[in-house]
Amino acid sequence: MLTTTEQRLTAIREWLSQHQIDALLVPHEDEYLGEYVPAHNERLHWLTGFTGSAGAAVITQEKAAIFVDGRYTVQVTKQVPAELFEYRHLIEEPALDWIKENVANGASIAIDPRMHSSAWLNAAQAKLAGAFELKILDTNPIDQIWHDRPEPFVSEVRLMPTDAVGQSSESKRKEVAELIKQAGADSAIITALDSVCWLLNVRGLDVSRLPVLLSHAILHSDASVEFFLDPARLPADFESHVGPGLSVHAPEQLQSRLEALQGKQVLLDPAISNAWFKLVLQNSGASVVSAADPCLMPKAAKNDVEIAGMKACHIRDGVAMTKFLCWLDSEVASGNLHNEATLSDTLESFRKEDPTLMDLSFDTISAAGSNAAMCHYNHENQPEPGQLEIDTLYLVDSGGQYLDGTTDITRTIAIGQPNEEMIKQFTLALKGHIGVARARFPKGTRGYQIDTLARQHLWAEGYDYDHGTGHGVGHFLSVHEGPASISKKHVDVPLLEGMVLSNEPGYYRADAFGIRIENLELVVEKQTSGDFPVLAFESLTRCPIDTRNINVNMLTRPELAWLNDYHQKVWDDISPLVEGEVKEWLRAATQPLTHA
């Protein structure tokens, strides 16, 4: 009897045969190209059984391969049958390279253009030109075969009043419309879910961990907007909330409204919009202006109301974290070494005590011992969650989506007595964290110019970490918000006052332990005695850093002063909101340190 995966693979091969196509490429992405894919769009999971957040598969009549990155090399072997799929590395051997090696020249390769960005399609056409026929599909074969496909989750449309977000939708649309004009365009297609919701001051929960609505918008240079969402979902006061110049269309009308842009200059972000948009526009006689989503920079630079909300929710989130860490220390002292799932659920229960919590901001990374050496570890993707062990480290990376902001925090906790090597590596990572937190830099500075501050102390000892130092964070929106970042990548985006970015250097020793220290930082302006003001970071996160992991004598006096000052702020903001043993735990955790 065939397994479910075999049955689905066979069905795809029958489809290939019926349509005289040689291969089908199935990415993890859906038509929104977002970080999170709702259950009804998990096509790669349906086909292969793989539950990771990045990957692709290629199916031919004779072969099938699944492509995953280094995070999932172990997981894929447990979820995807080796007798059905070859395992390949997504970065080292991308799907198109595998196709060139394993599929005969002249073969037809089918793709759904909604599942790939415009930039990807351009690169794919160039790479396969002359050797393969890239067949652009009108419909996705998996959607035709997936008979028990879940219904999309339809959430309540939440209208965000101006006093909660600081700027009306009408004002935002006028501001962005000017950027559209500056780009030489008549209209812009807004495809990023968080951009649409930011622009219209709405939120939803259509996608787990991302407070958005599955929708699209077309913004014109006169600031009028076409919004594509089932009109039946919208509250009665939606039109007055958004302001004049709004028209609402059913999603099925999107293609006809794009075709109506014939002869117009239409801005489209090739990096984050799917290729179908570009194809429809070009076939309709519109001229596509390839440029960044004009909402990105205004959205990233938070206004005063958004900043106040971010500060407030970080204090409440700090209360939840403090309660959790106090509970964890008490449990360990009592000999109760829980598993990763219990720890994750307990932390979530503390966050849920806050009625403004709408969701987590991502799946909690709850990693005990050597599991923390995998920087994107997920206990839910393992055969069974790992268990705390004495004299090790526990890493927890988590966050919440609150009505007034989004949080993201990582703490690495001593379980018993960490050894000297753990303490050394933690202190090196902490020195890098403090280096970023204390940075002063001129306006116009890019994130990659800051990144060295986080790595310098690890580099000096011959160590590094294989992820970025910081990502942007939205205001009750995406926890991974573009366009700014802090990493080795030369992202040509300046850090602006009001941006919120993470500061999360770490260290990972395979099969041994993992360390990460993460706060969120607000970019602020500082007056100087020199010729011009500079930018700096203000830490938003309010939660103790585990001093049991620190070799104080490795810290310079300014570094130690920063740490003690940070802990004083944590005490000042959190202690009035906790009591009893939690307050006593916090008092001990924030005591000033001194050099020996």
XYZ file of C-alpha atoms in Angstrom:
596
model
C 0.000 0.000 0.000
C 1.321 3.417 -0.973
C 2.147 5.954 1.726
C 0.502 9.376 1.631
C 3.701 10.963 0.270
C 3.966 8.276 -2.437
C 0.340 8.858 -3.428
C 0.877 12.584 -3.753
C 4.108 12.149 -5.689
C 2.341 9.758 -8.036
C -0.492 12.247 -8.539
C 1.996 14.974 -9.482
C 3.695 12.632 -11.953
C 0.336 11.808 -13.517
C -0.286 15.541 -13.883
C 3.117 15.991 -15.529
C 2.304 13.209 -17.961
C -1.152 14.565 -18.791
C 0.252 18.010 -19.527
C 3.418 16.755 -21.292
C 5.665 18.584 -18.834
C 9.012 17.176 -17.734
C 9.460 18.745 -14.283
C 7.625 20.777 -11.651
C 9.334 23.167 -9.227
C 7.540 23.566 -5.872
C 8.906 26.258 -3.516
C 7.898 26.720 0.108
C 6.683 30.253 -0.625
C 3.096 31.180 -1.352
C 1.677 34.021 -3.449
C 2.341 36.597 -0.717
C 6.071 35.730 -0.509
C 6.017 36.422 3.223
C 8.037 34.811 5.970
C 5.033 32.932 7.318
C 2.852 30.683 5.175
C -0.722 29.995 6.314
C -1.774 26.350 6.577
C -3.891 26.387 3.412
C -0.838 27.486 1.390
C 1.668 24.952 2.777
C 2.033 23.234 -0.596
C 5.581 21.935 -0.036
C 4.524 20.403 3.284
C 1.507 18.753 1.647
C 3.675 17.199 -1.053
C 6.712 16.108 0.975
C 5.846 16.149 4.699
C 8.590 18.720 5.362
C 7.557 21.349 7.951
C 10.542 23.720 7.779
C 10.200 27.401 6.915
C 12.442 27.361 3.823
C 12.857 24.832 1.043
C 11.847 23.645 -2.410
C 11.227 20.437 -4.328
C 11.624 19.366 -7.935
C 9.582 16.474 -9.352
C 10.340 14.641 -12.612
C 9.022 11.312 -13.864
C 12.178 9.515 -12.746
C 13.486 11.588 -9.848
C 12.486 13.903 -7.038
C 14.676 16.114 -4.868
C 14.052 18.314 -1.848
C 16.257 21.319 -1.118
C 16.758 22.654 2.422
C 19.343 24.875 4.103
C 21.696 23.999 6.935
C 19.029 24.474 9.597
C 17.056 21.501 8.358
C 19.583 18.891 7.227
C 18.670 16.597 10.131
C 14.961 17.397 10.189
C 14.442 16.659 6.492
C 15.739 13.104 6.891
C 13.132 12.459 9.572
C 10.181 13.929 7.690
C 10.808 13.187 4.014
C 11.321 9.566 2.804
C 14.823 9.047 1.389
C 13.521 6.421 -1.047
C 11.313 9.077 -2.665
C 13.369 12.282 -2.482
C 17.050 13.090 -2.806
C 18.275 15.506 -0.121
C 20.038 18.578 -1.475
C 21.384 21.819 0.049
C 19.251 24.821 -0.889
C 22.202 27.233 -0.940
C 25.076 25.063 -2.155
C 23.036 23.316 -4.873
C 19.926 25.365 -5.687
C 17.023 23.714 -7.472
C 17.854 25.276 -10.839
C 21.420 23.914 -10.670
C 20.057 20.444 -9.897
C 17.688 20.703 -12.852
C 20.575 21.538 -15.200
C 22.449 18.442 -13.987
C 19.561 15.969 -13.753
C 17.037 16.921 -16.423
C 17.660 16.482 -20.143
C 18.279 19.556 -22.289
C 15.175 20.815 -24.005
C 12.927 19.690 -21.152
C 9.993 21.808 -19.964
C 10.118 23.058 -16.369
C 6.794 24.202 -14.900
C 6.509 26.969 -12.320
C 3.626 28.855 -10.750
C 4.686 32.525 -11.136
C 2.753 33.453 -7.991
C 5.217 31.437 -5.890
C 8.360 33.242 -7.084
C 9.524 36.845 -7.013
C 10.005 38.865 -10.180
C 13.721 38.975 -9.461
C 13.856 35.169 -9.177
C 12.001 34.688 -12.467
C 14.396 37.031 -14.281
C 17.374 35.088 -12.916
C 15.765 31.722 -13.720
C 15.012 32.717 -17.310
C 18.611 33.812 -17.768
C 20.013 30.653 -16.162
C 17.887 28.198 -18.155
C 17.866 30.125 -21.442
C 18.583 27.969 -24.488
C 18.637 24.714 -22.546
C 15.159 24.426 -21.021
C 11.648 25.694 -21.606
C 10.335 27.509 -18.526
C 6.592 26.882 -18.612
C 4.541 29.530 -16.772
C 1.415 27.960 -15.258
C -1.991 29.599 -14.984
C -3.071 27.301 -12.150
C -1.108 25.393 -9.509
C -1.369 21.587 -9.886
C -1.152 21.034 -6.141
C -4.262 23.175 -5.652
C -6.105 20.885 -8.092
C -4.954 17.675 -6.396
C -5.111 18.780 -2.720
C -8.675 17.659 -2.031
C -8.628 18.054 1.763
C -6.983 21.470 1.653
C -7.898 23.489 4.756
C -9.988 26.599 4.381
C -8.153 29.915 4.810
C -8.385 31.261 8.351
C -10.627 34.322 8.270
C -9.865 36.657 11.178
C -11.537 39.791 12.413
C -10.478 43.007 10.680
C -9.139 45.295 13.390
C -9.204 49.031 12.708
C -6.261 50.796 14.357
C -7.328 54.295 15.449
C -4.982 57.184 14.727
C -4.255 57.687 18.423
C -2.893 54.106 18.501
C -0.654 54.411 15.433
C 0.127 58.142 15.294
C -0.808 58.890 11.675
C -4.041 58.572 9.713
C -4.265 56.346 6.657
C -5.103 59.382 4.538
C -1.913 61.121 5.693
C 0.188 58.013 5.054
C -1.244 57.601 1.559
C -0.460 61.203 0.668
C 3.104 60.768 1.937
C 3.660 57.536 -0.015
C 1.937 58.948 -3.119
C 4.637 61.611 -3.248
C 7.281 58.870 -3.228
C 5.457 57.173 -6.109
C 5.596 60.413 -8.106
C 9.287 60.813 -7.318
C 9.892 57.344 -8.749
C 8.233 58.456 -11.985
C 5.220 56.188 -11.540
C 1.460 56.664 -11.730
C 0.634 53.823 -9.339
C 2.297 51.285 -7.042
C 1.276 47.702 -6.372
C 1.552 47.084 -2.628
C 2.050 43.340 -2.180
C 3.766 43.020 1.227
C 1.084 42.141 3.774
C 2.536 44.340 6.493
C 2.802 47.294 4.092
C -0.881 47.010 3.161
C -1.926 46.879 6.821
C 0.394 49.742 7.798
C -0.908 51.903 4.945
C -4.578 51.379 5.803
C -4.144 51.231 9.608
C -5.694 47.783 9.853
C -4.564 44.522 11.407
C -5.787 40.928 11.397
C -4.681 37.436 12.304
C -5.029 35.673 8.936
C -1.474 34.351 9.292
C -0.074 32.809 12.460
C 2.466 35.086 14.209
C 1.848 37.958 11.767
C -1.014 40.388 12.545
C -2.062 40.974 8.940
C -4.861 40.373 6.447
C -4.276 38.309 3.296
C -4.832 41.186 0.887
C -3.309 43.461 -1.747
C -3.560 47.150 -2.596
C -2.958 49.462 -5.516
C -1.978 52.979 -4.446
C -2.215 55.714 -7.066
C -0.205 58.931 -7.258
C -3.315 60.944 -6.296
C -3.331 59.004 -2.959
C -6.447 57.015 -3.867
C -6.238 53.314 -3.065
C -7.824 50.102 -4.322
C -8.012 47.457 -1.588
C -8.485 43.782 -2.440
C -10.241 41.875 0.347
C -13.654 40.249 0.620
C -15.916 43.287 1.288
C -18.089 41.163 3.586
C -15.198 41.027 6.081
C -14.994 44.779 6.553
C -16.647 46.594 9.465
C -19.245 49.247 8.660
C -16.955 52.142 9.524
C -14.035 50.933 7.396
C -14.452 53.563 4.663
C -14.559 56.456 7.112
C -11.574 54.946 8.942
C -9.406 54.874 5.809
C -10.633 58.208 4.472
C -11.546 59.505 1.001
C -10.281 57.898 -2.177
C -10.874 54.272 -1.143
C -12.431 51.549 -3.276
C -12.807 47.946 -2.107
C -12.693 45.013 -4.512
C -13.093 41.272 -4.155
C -9.742 39.457 -4.591
C -11.048 37.905 -7.819
C -11.062 41.382 -9.382
C -7.323 41.917 -8.887
C -6.315 40.824 -12.389
C -8.877 43.019 -14.136
C -7.830 46.042 -12.042
C -4.172 45.413 -12.919
C -5.117 45.162 -16.599
C -6.872 48.532 -16.268
C -3.426 50.103 -15.708
C -2.686 49.777 -19.442
C -0.381 52.561 -20.590
C 0.530 53.568 -17.025
C 3.880 53.601 -15.249
C 3.443 51.106 -12.406
C 5.894 50.712 -9.500
C 6.531 47.132 -8.430
C 9.126 45.852 -5.964
C 10.911 42.970 -7.763
C 12.303 41.546 -4.530
C 9.035 41.074 -2.636
C 6.286 40.958 -5.289
C 5.510 37.720 -7.057
C 6.264 37.407 -10.757
C 2.590 37.041 -11.707
C 2.054 40.754 -11.070
C 4.781 41.758 -13.499
C 3.564 39.328 -16.149
C -0.026 40.580 -15.945
C 1.061 44.222 -16.069
C 3.397 43.700 -19.019
C 0.812 41.673 -20.929
C -1.683 44.486 -20.323
C 0.572 47.146 -21.791
C 1.645 48.796 -18.552
C 5.261 49.878 -18.043
C 6.752 48.343 -14.893
C 8.973 50.581 -12.754
C 11.202 48.289 -10.681
C 11.740 50.010 -7.341
C 11.487 49.293 -3.625
C 8.073 49.183 -1.963
C 7.470 52.886 -1.178
C 5.949 51.989 2.207
C 9.149 50.391 3.520
C 11.065 53.405 4.793
C 8.099 55.377 6.232
C 6.923 52.196 7.981
C 10.361 51.435 9.422
C 10.887 54.894 10.969
C 8.429 54.830 13.856
C 6.566 57.973 14.914
C 6.240 59.174 18.517
C 3.037 57.225 19.196
C 4.501 53.990 17.822
C 7.687 54.514 19.854
C 5.667 55.058 23.034
C 3.759 51.838 22.316
C 6.940 49.888 21.700
C 8.388 51.094 24.991
C 5.212 50.251 26.913
C 4.823 46.739 25.511
C 8.471 45.954 26.185
C 7.971 46.734 29.855
C 4.950 44.411 30.031
C 6.829 41.774 28.044
C 9.700 42.185 30.500
C 7.315 41.392 33.344
C 6.359 38.112 31.638
C 10.002 37.243 31.009
C 10.966 38.085 34.589
C 8.200 35.866 35.983
C 9.305 33.051 33.690
C 12.994 33.288 34.593
C 12.168 33.428 38.307
C 9.966 30.328 37.907
C 12.699 28.554 35.904
C 15.374 29.181 38.535
C 13.024 27.949 41.251
C 12.225 24.770 39.315
C 15.881 24.006 38.617
C 16.751 24.577 42.277
C 14.041 22.066 43.188
C 15.442 19.492 40.768
C 12.657 19.895 38.202
C 14.490 19.845 34.868
C 11.642 20.354 32.418
C 11.633 19.676 28.692
C 11.720 22.372 26.012
C 8.003 22.171 25.249
C 6.985 22.699 28.882
C 9.343 25.667 29.132
C 7.968 27.223 25.937
C 4.348 26.712 27.025
C 5.044 28.151 30.469
C 6.607 31.287 29.021
C 3.626 31.711 26.697
C 1.258 31.377 29.668
C 3.032 34.261 31.432
C 2.711 36.410 28.302
C -0.982 35.550 28.023
C -1.605 37.172 31.393
C -1.472 40.442 29.414
C -4.873 41.025 27.716
C -3.235 43.098 24.947
C -1.274 40.063 23.692
C -2.743 39.073 20.309
C -0.273 36.327 19.383
C 3.356 35.353 19.709
C 5.601 37.173 17.238
C 7.206 33.885 16.087
C 7.437 30.277 17.208
C 9.434 30.241 20.429
C 12.963 28.840 20.146
C 13.278 26.825 23.342
C 16.637 25.060 23.175
C 18.313 23.047 25.923
C 22.011 22.180 25.951
C 23.423 21.177 22.568
C 20.128 21.913 20.791
C 20.901 25.627 21.197
C 23.885 25.137 18.875
C 21.284 25.125 16.060
C 20.460 28.825 15.930
C 16.961 28.354 14.434
C 16.092 25.232 16.419
C 12.409 24.368 16.847
C 11.493 21.729 19.418
C 8.187 21.128 17.636
C 10.045 19.735 14.620
C 11.877 17.106 16.678
C 10.767 13.531 17.462
C 10.591 14.663 21.091
C 11.586 17.881 22.860
C 14.965 18.066 24.546
C 15.388 18.039 28.311
C 17.224 20.452 30.580
C 20.414 19.044 32.074
C 22.310 20.415 35.033
C 25.465 22.482 34.426
C 24.471 23.481 30.896
C 22.924 26.490 29.154
C 19.316 27.022 28.073
C 18.541 29.430 25.231
C 15.070 30.918 24.776
C 14.286 33.278 21.881
C 10.702 34.536 21.968
C 8.404 37.492 21.525
C 4.855 38.785 21.519
C 2.481 40.669 19.241
C 0.795 43.282 21.419
C -1.761 45.886 20.382
C 0.840 48.600 20.920
C 3.967 46.885 19.606
C 6.048 43.815 18.814
C 8.768 42.247 20.974
C 11.675 39.876 20.339
C 14.113 38.843 23.067
C 16.711 36.124 23.564
C 18.181 35.121 26.889
C 20.736 32.393 27.568
C 20.280 30.983 31.072
C 22.644 29.064 33.319
C 21.179 25.728 34.382
C 23.372 24.932 37.365
C 27.005 25.968 36.930
C 28.213 26.721 33.384
C 31.811 25.776 32.659
C 34.638 28.222 31.957
C 34.356 27.895 28.189
C 30.639 28.676 28.257
C 31.300 31.724 30.429
C 34.109 32.924 28.158
C 31.995 32.646 24.995
C 28.985 34.266 26.650
C 31.142 37.179 27.777
C 32.622 37.627 24.297
C 29.094 37.738 22.833
C 28.015 40.152 25.585
C 30.938 42.478 24.805
C 29.722 42.549 21.195
C 26.154 43.221 22.306
C 27.334 46.114 24.466
C 29.483 47.402 21.616
C 26.395 47.787 19.424
C 24.247 49.147 22.281
C 26.830 51.868 23.045
C 27.491 52.792 19.409
C 27.409 56.410 18.224
C 27.345 57.002 14.477
C 26.630 59.765 11.949
C 23.412 59.977 9.973
C 23.656 57.942 6.795
C 25.409 55.010 8.484
C 24.389 51.578 7.151
C 23.877 48.488 9.278
C 26.846 46.628 7.840
C 29.079 49.401 9.197
C 27.783 48.619 12.712
C 28.067 44.824 12.395
C 31.797 44.700 13.139
C 31.169 46.115 16.624
C 29.188 42.980 17.473
C 31.746 40.504 16.143
C 35.093 42.103 16.978
C 35.657 40.354 20.310
C 34.694 36.939 18.928
C 36.839 37.527 15.847
C 39.828 38.405 18.034
C 39.640 34.906 19.522
C 38.971 33.166 16.180
C 35.193 32.796 16.535
C 32.099 34.071 14.711
C 28.377 33.388 14.295
C 26.578 32.531 11.070
C 23.614 34.892 11.159
C 22.931 38.606 11.036
C 23.392 40.774 14.091
C 20.114 42.626 13.729
C 16.829 42.863 11.826
C 14.127 45.507 11.772
C 10.989 45.056 13.897
C 7.529 46.421 13.143
C 4.937 48.134 15.333
C 2.336 45.409 15.949
C 3.443 44.047 12.570
C 6.236 41.807 11.304
C 8.924 40.840 13.804
C 11.297 40.725 10.825
C 10.733 44.058 9.125
C 12.755 45.470 6.248
C 14.515 47.192 4.773
C 17.248 47.964 7.343
C 19.410 45.347 9.047
C 22.717 44.901 10.849
C 24.767 42.174 9.189
C 27.754 41.439 6.979
C 25.534 41.891 3.926
C 26.001 45.265 2.263
C 22.383 46.365 2.508
C 22.394 49.940 1.220
C 19.770 51.299 3.620
C 20.647 53.999 6.175
C 19.639 53.617 9.815
C 17.062 56.326 10.527
C 15.825 57.847 13.752
C 12.778 55.874 14.893
C 13.833 52.536 13.434
C 13.757 49.537 15.771
C 16.358 46.815 15.211
C 17.457 43.753 17.108
C 20.947 43.444 18.636
C 21.674 39.722 18.872
C 25.264 38.492 18.645
C 25.812 34.876 19.622
C 28.083 31.872 19.537
C 27.294 28.251 18.660
C 29.447 25.219 19.324
C 28.130 22.140 17.522
C 26.909 19.331 19.788
C 27.814 21.376 22.881
C 25.983 24.665 23.541
C 24.591 27.822 21.980
C 24.543 31.435 23.160
C 22.577 34.463 21.992
C 21.877 37.767 23.764
C 19.139 39.824 22.123
C 17.566 43.177 22.929
C 15.613 45.449 20.636
C 17.165 48.865 20.044
C 15.530 52.151 19.067
C 17.551 54.487 16.836
C 17.620 57.917 18.512
C 19.375 61.223 17.881
C 21.994 62.468 20.344
C 23.254 66.028 20.537
C 27.019 66.371 20.639
C 29.542 69.082 21.378
C 30.833 68.657 17.824
C 29.636 69.966 14.483
C 26.591 67.716 14.090
C 24.250 65.459 16.081
C 24.790 61.693 15.914
C 22.560 58.637 16.082
C 22.643 56.071 18.857
C 20.713 53.075 20.152
C 18.332 53.052 23.107
C 17.585 49.588 24.464
C 13.849 48.868 24.596
C 14.002 45.371 26.096
C 13.596 45.120 29.857
C 14.858 41.816 31.232
C 17.985 40.839 33.182
C 20.992 39.355 31.392
C 22.142 36.278 33.306
C 25.194 37.461 35.286
C 26.081 33.858 36.217
C 27.366 33.491 32.647
C 29.675 36.518 32.792
C 33.383 36.749 33.509
C 33.276 40.299 34.887
C 37.031 40.740 34.568
C 36.750 40.379 30.778
C 34.573 43.512 30.694
C 36.094 46.968 30.403
C 34.935 49.681 32.807
C 32.632 51.279 30.182
C 31.149 47.858 29.351
C 30.537 47.094 33.013
C 29.021 50.540 33.511
C 26.649 49.892 30.596
C 25.580 46.527 32.053
C 24.942 47.951 35.523
C 23.062 50.910 34.062
C 20.949 48.566 31.922
C 20.076 46.428 34.936
C 19.147 49.545 36.906
C 16.676 50.465 34.144
C 15.245 46.946 34.231
C 14.777 47.225 37.989
C 13.238 50.692 37.788
C 10.702 49.684 35.119
C 9.834 46.121 36.138
C 10.018 46.070 39.955
C 6.858 48.206 40.480
C 4.898 45.623 38.431
C 5.952 42.446 40.263
C 5.877 41.379 43.889
C 6.868 38.659 46.332
C 9.440 36.120 45.232
C 9.495 37.511 41.690
C 10.540 40.922 42.983
C 13.202 39.373 45.185
C 14.493 37.331 42.256
C 14.621 40.507 40.131
C 16.470 42.378 42.872
C 19.168 39.692 42.961
C 19.335 39.438 39.142
C 19.924 43.183 38.705
C 22.507 43.733 41.441
C 25.468 45.811 40.206
C 28.617 43.859 39.337
C 32.148 44.970 40.223
C 35.563 43.987 38.993
C 37.467 41.574 41.220
